[in-house]
PDB file of C-alpha atoms in Angstrom:
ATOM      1  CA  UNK A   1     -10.028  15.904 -14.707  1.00  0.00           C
ATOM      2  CA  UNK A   2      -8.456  12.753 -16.511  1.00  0.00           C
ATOM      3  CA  UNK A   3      -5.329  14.614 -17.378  1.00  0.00           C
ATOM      4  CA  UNK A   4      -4.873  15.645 -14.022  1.00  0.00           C
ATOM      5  CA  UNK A   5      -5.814  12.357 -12.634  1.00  0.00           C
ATOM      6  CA  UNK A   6      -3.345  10.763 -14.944  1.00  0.00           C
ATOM      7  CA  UNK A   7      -0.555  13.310 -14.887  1.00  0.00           C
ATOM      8  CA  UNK A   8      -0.397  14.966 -12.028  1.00  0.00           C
ATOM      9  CA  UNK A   9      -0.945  12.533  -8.923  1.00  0.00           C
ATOM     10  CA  UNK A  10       1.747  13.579  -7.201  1.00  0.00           C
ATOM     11  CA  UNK A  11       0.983  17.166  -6.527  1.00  0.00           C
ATOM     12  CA  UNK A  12      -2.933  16.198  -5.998  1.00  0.00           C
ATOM     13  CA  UNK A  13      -4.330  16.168  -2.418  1.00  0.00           C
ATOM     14  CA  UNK A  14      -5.895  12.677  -1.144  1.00  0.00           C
ATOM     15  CA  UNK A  15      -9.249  14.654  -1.432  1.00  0.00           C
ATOM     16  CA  UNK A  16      -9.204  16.009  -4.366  1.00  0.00           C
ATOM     17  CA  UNK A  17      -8.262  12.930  -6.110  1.00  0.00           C
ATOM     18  CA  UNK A  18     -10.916  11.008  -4.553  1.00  0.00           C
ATOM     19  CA  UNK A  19     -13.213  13.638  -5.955  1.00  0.00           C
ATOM     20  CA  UNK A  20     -12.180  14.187  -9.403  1.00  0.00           C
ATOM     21  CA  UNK A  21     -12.123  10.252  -9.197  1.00  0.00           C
ATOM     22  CA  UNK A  22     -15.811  10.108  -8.312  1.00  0.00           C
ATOM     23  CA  UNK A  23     -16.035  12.707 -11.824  1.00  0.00           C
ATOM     24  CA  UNK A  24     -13.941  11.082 -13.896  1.00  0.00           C
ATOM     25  CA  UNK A  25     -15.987   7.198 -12.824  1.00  0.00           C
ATOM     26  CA  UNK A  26     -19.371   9.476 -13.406  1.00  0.00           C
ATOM     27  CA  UNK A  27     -18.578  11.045 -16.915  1.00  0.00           C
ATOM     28  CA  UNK A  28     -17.331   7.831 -18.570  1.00  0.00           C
ATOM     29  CA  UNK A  29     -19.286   4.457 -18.511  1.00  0.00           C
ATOM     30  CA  UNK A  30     -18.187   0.399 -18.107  1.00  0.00           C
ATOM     31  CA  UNK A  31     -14.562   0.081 -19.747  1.00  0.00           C
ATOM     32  CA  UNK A  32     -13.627   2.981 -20.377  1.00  0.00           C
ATOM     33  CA  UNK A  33     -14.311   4.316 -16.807  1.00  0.00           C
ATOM     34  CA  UNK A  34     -12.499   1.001 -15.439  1.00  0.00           C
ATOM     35  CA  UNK A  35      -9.553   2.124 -17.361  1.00  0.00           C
ATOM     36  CA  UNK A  36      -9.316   5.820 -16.145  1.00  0.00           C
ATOM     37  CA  UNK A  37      -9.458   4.363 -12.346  1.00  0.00           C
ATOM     38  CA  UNK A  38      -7.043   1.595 -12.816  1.00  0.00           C
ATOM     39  CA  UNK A  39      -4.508   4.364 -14.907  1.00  0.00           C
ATOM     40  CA  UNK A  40      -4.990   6.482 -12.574  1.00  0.00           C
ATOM     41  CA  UNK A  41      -4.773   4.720  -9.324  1.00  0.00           C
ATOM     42  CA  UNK A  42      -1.325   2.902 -11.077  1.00  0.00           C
ATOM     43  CA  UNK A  43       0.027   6.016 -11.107  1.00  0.00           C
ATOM     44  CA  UNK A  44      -1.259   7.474  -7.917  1.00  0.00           C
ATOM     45  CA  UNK A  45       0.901   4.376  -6.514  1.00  0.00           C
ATOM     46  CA  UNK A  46       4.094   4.954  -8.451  1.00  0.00           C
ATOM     47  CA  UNK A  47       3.951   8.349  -7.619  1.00  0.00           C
ATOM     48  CA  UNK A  48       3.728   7.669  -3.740  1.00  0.00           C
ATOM     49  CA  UNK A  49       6.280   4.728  -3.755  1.00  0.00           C
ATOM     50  CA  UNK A  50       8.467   7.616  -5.533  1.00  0.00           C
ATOM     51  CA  UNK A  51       7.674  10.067  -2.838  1.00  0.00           C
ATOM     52  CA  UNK A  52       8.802   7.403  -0.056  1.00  0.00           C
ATOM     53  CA  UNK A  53      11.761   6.200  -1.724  1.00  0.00           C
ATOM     54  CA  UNK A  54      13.070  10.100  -2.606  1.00  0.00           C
ATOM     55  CA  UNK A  55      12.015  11.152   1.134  1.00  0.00           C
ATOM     56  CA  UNK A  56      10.030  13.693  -0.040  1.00  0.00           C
ATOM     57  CA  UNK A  57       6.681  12.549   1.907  1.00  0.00           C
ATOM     58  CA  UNK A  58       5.798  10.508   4.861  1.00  0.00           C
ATOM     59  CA  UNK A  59       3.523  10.379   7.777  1.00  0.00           C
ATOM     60  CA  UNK A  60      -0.746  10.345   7.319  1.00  0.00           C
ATOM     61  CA  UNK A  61      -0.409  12.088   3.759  1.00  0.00           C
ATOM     62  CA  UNK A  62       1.477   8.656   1.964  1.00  0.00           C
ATOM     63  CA  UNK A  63      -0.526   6.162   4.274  1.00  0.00           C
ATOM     64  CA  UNK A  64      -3.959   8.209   2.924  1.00  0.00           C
ATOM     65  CA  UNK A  65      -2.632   7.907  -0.832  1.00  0.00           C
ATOM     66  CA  UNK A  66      -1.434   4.092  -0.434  1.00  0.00           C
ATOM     67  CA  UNK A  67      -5.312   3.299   1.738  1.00  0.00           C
ATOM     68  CA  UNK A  68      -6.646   5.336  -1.778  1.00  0.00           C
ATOM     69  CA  UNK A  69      -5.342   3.115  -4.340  1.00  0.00           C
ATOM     70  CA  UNK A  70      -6.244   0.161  -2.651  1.00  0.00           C
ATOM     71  CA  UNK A  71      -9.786   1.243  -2.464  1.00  0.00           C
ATOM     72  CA  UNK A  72      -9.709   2.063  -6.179  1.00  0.00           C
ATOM     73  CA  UNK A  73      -7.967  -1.350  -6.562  1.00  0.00           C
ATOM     74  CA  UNK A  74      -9.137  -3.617  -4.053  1.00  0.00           C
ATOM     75  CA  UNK A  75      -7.521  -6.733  -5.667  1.00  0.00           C
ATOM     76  CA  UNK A  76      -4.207  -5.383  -6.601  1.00  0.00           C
ATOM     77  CA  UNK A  77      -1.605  -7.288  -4.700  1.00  0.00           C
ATOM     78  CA  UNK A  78       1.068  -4.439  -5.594  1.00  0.00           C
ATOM     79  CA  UNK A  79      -1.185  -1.713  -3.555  1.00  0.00           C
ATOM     80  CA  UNK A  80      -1.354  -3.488  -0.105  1.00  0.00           C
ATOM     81  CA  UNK A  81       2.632  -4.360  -0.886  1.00  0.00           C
ATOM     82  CA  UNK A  82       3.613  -1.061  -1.416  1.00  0.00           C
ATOM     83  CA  UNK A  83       1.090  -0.163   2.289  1.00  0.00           C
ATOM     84  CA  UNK A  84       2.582  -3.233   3.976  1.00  0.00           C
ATOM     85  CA  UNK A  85       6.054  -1.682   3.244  1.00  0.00           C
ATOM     86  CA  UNK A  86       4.924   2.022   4.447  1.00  0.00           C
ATOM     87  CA  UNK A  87       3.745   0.309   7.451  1.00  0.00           C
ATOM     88  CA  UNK A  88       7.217  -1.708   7.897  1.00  0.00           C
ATOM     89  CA  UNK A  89       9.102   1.118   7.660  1.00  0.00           C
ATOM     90  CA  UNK A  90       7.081   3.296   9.742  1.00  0.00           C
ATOM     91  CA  UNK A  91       7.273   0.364  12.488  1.00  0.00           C
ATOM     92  CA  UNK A  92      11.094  -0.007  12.201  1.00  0.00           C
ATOM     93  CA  UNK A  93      11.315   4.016  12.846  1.00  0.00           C
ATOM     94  CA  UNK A  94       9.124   3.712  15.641  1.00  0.00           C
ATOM     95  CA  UNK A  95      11.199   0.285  17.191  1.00  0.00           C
ATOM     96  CA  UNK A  96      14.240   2.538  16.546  1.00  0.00           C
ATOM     97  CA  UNK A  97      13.092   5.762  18.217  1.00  0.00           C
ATOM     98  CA  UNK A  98      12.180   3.622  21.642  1.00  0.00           C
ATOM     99  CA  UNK A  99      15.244   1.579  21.613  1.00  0.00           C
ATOM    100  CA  UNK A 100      16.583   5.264  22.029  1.00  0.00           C
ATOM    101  CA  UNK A 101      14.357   6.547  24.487  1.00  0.00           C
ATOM    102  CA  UNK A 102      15.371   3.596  26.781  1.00  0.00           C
ATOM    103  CA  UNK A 103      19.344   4.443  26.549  1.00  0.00           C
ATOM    104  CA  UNK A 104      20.763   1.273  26.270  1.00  0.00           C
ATOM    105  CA  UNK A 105      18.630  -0.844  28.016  1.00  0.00           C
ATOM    106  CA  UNK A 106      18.451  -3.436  26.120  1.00  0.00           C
ATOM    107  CA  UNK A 107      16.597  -6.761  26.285  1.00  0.00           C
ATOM    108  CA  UNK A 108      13.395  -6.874  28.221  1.00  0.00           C
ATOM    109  CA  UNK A 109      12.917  -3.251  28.850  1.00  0.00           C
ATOM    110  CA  UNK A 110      13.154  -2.777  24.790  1.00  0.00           C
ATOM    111  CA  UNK A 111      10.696  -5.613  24.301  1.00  0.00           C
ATOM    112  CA  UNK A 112       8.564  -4.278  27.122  1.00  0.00           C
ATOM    113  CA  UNK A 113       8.593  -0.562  25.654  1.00  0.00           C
ATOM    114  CA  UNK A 114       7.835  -1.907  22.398  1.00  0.00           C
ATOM    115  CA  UNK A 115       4.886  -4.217  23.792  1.00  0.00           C
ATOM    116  CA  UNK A 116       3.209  -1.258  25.509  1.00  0.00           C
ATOM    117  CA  UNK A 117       3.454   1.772  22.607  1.00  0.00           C
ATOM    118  CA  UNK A 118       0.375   1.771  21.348  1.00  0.00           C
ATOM    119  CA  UNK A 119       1.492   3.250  18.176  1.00  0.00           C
ATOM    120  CA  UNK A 120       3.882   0.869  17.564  1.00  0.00           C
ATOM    121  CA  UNK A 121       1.321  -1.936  18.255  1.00  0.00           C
ATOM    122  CA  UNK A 122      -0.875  -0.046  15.443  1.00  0.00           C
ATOM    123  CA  UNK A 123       2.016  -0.762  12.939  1.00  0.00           C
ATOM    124  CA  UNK A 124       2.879  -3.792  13.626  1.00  0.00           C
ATOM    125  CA  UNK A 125      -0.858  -4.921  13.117  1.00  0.00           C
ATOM    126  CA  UNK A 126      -1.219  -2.935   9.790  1.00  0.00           C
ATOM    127  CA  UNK A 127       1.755  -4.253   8.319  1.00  0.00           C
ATOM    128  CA  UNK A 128       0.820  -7.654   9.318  1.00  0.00           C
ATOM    129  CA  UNK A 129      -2.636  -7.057   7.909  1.00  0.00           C
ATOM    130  CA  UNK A 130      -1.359  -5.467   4.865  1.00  0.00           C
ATOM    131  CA  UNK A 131       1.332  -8.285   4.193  1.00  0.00           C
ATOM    132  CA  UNK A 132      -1.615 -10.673   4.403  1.00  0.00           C
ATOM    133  CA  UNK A 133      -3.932  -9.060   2.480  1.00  0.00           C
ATOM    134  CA  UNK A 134      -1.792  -8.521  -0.328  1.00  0.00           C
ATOM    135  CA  UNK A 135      -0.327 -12.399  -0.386  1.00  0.00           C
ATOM    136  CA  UNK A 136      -4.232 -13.425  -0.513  1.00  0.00           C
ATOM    137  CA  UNK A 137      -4.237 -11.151  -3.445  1.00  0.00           C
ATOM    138  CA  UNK A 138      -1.687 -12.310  -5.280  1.00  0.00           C
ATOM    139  CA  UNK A 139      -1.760 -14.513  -8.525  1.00  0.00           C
ATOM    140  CA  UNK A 140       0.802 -16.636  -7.051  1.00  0.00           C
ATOM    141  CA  UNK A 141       2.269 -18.033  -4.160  1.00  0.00           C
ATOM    142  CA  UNK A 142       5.978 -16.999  -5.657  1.00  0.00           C
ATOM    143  CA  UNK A 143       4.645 -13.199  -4.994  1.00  0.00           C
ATOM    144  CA  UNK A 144       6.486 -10.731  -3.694  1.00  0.00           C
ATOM    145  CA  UNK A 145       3.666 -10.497  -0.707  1.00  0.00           C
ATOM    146  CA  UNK A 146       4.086 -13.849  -0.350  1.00  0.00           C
ATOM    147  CA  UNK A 147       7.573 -14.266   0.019  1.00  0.00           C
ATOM    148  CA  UNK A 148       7.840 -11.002   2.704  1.00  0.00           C
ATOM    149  CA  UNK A 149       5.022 -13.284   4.613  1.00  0.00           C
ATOM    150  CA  UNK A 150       7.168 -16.205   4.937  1.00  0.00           C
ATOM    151  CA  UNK A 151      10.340 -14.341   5.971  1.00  0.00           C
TER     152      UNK A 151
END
């Protein structure tokens, strides 16, 4: 179960990683069991930011892999980036498809269209949520978090 956990995130369903995460936490004991969660939920990350960046994977499936790592992390400031960007992109795509669906309207109809999806209301508040949670996270104020907050 460690190799897997360790080699082969990327091909590992949400669920099944959360269980042979529950085995790997129950077989080993203090440090070493802290290690094999924070190795393995490092990687679980790369591998998703991977997925996003090579288009390979979006929708539920990355947001469930990026809300996994920051339960196995929970003060990693890089896992609730890495979400707050999901959730920024996902909320740009949205803003973009509606700007479309009103042909050119422009102005207050956009801002309108965009105030009343209730989807893209969702995003906006995770990404704000996200981008907050990781700059309270963060070992710095110079953080990448924290600089995306102030922008």
């Amino acid at each position: 179960d460690v190799a897997l956990l360790l080699l082969e995130p990327g091909e590992v369903d949400v669920g099944l990683l959360r269980v042979r995460m529950t085995n790997v936490v129950k077989s080993a004991s203090g440090a070493v069991a802290e290690t094999h969660r924070e190795q393995a939920a490092t990687r679980l990350l790369l591998t998703t930011d991977w997925m996003v960046e090579a288009k390979v994977k979006h929708g539920q499936q990355v947001l469930d892999r990026y809300n996994l790592t920051t339960t196995l992390l929970p003060k990693s400031e890089a896992c609730y980036f890495s979400l707050a960007s999901y959730y920024d992109f996902l909320l740009d795509a949205r803003g973009k498809e509606l700007r479309e669906q009103q042909q050119g309207g422009g102005g207050r109809e956009d801002e309108r269209a965009l105030a009343e999806d209730a989807l893209y209301q969702t995003y906006l508040r995770q990404t704000i949520e996200s981008y907050a949670t990781a700059c309270t996270t963060a070992s710095s104020t110079s953080s990448r978090a924290c600089r995306a907050c102030s922008r």
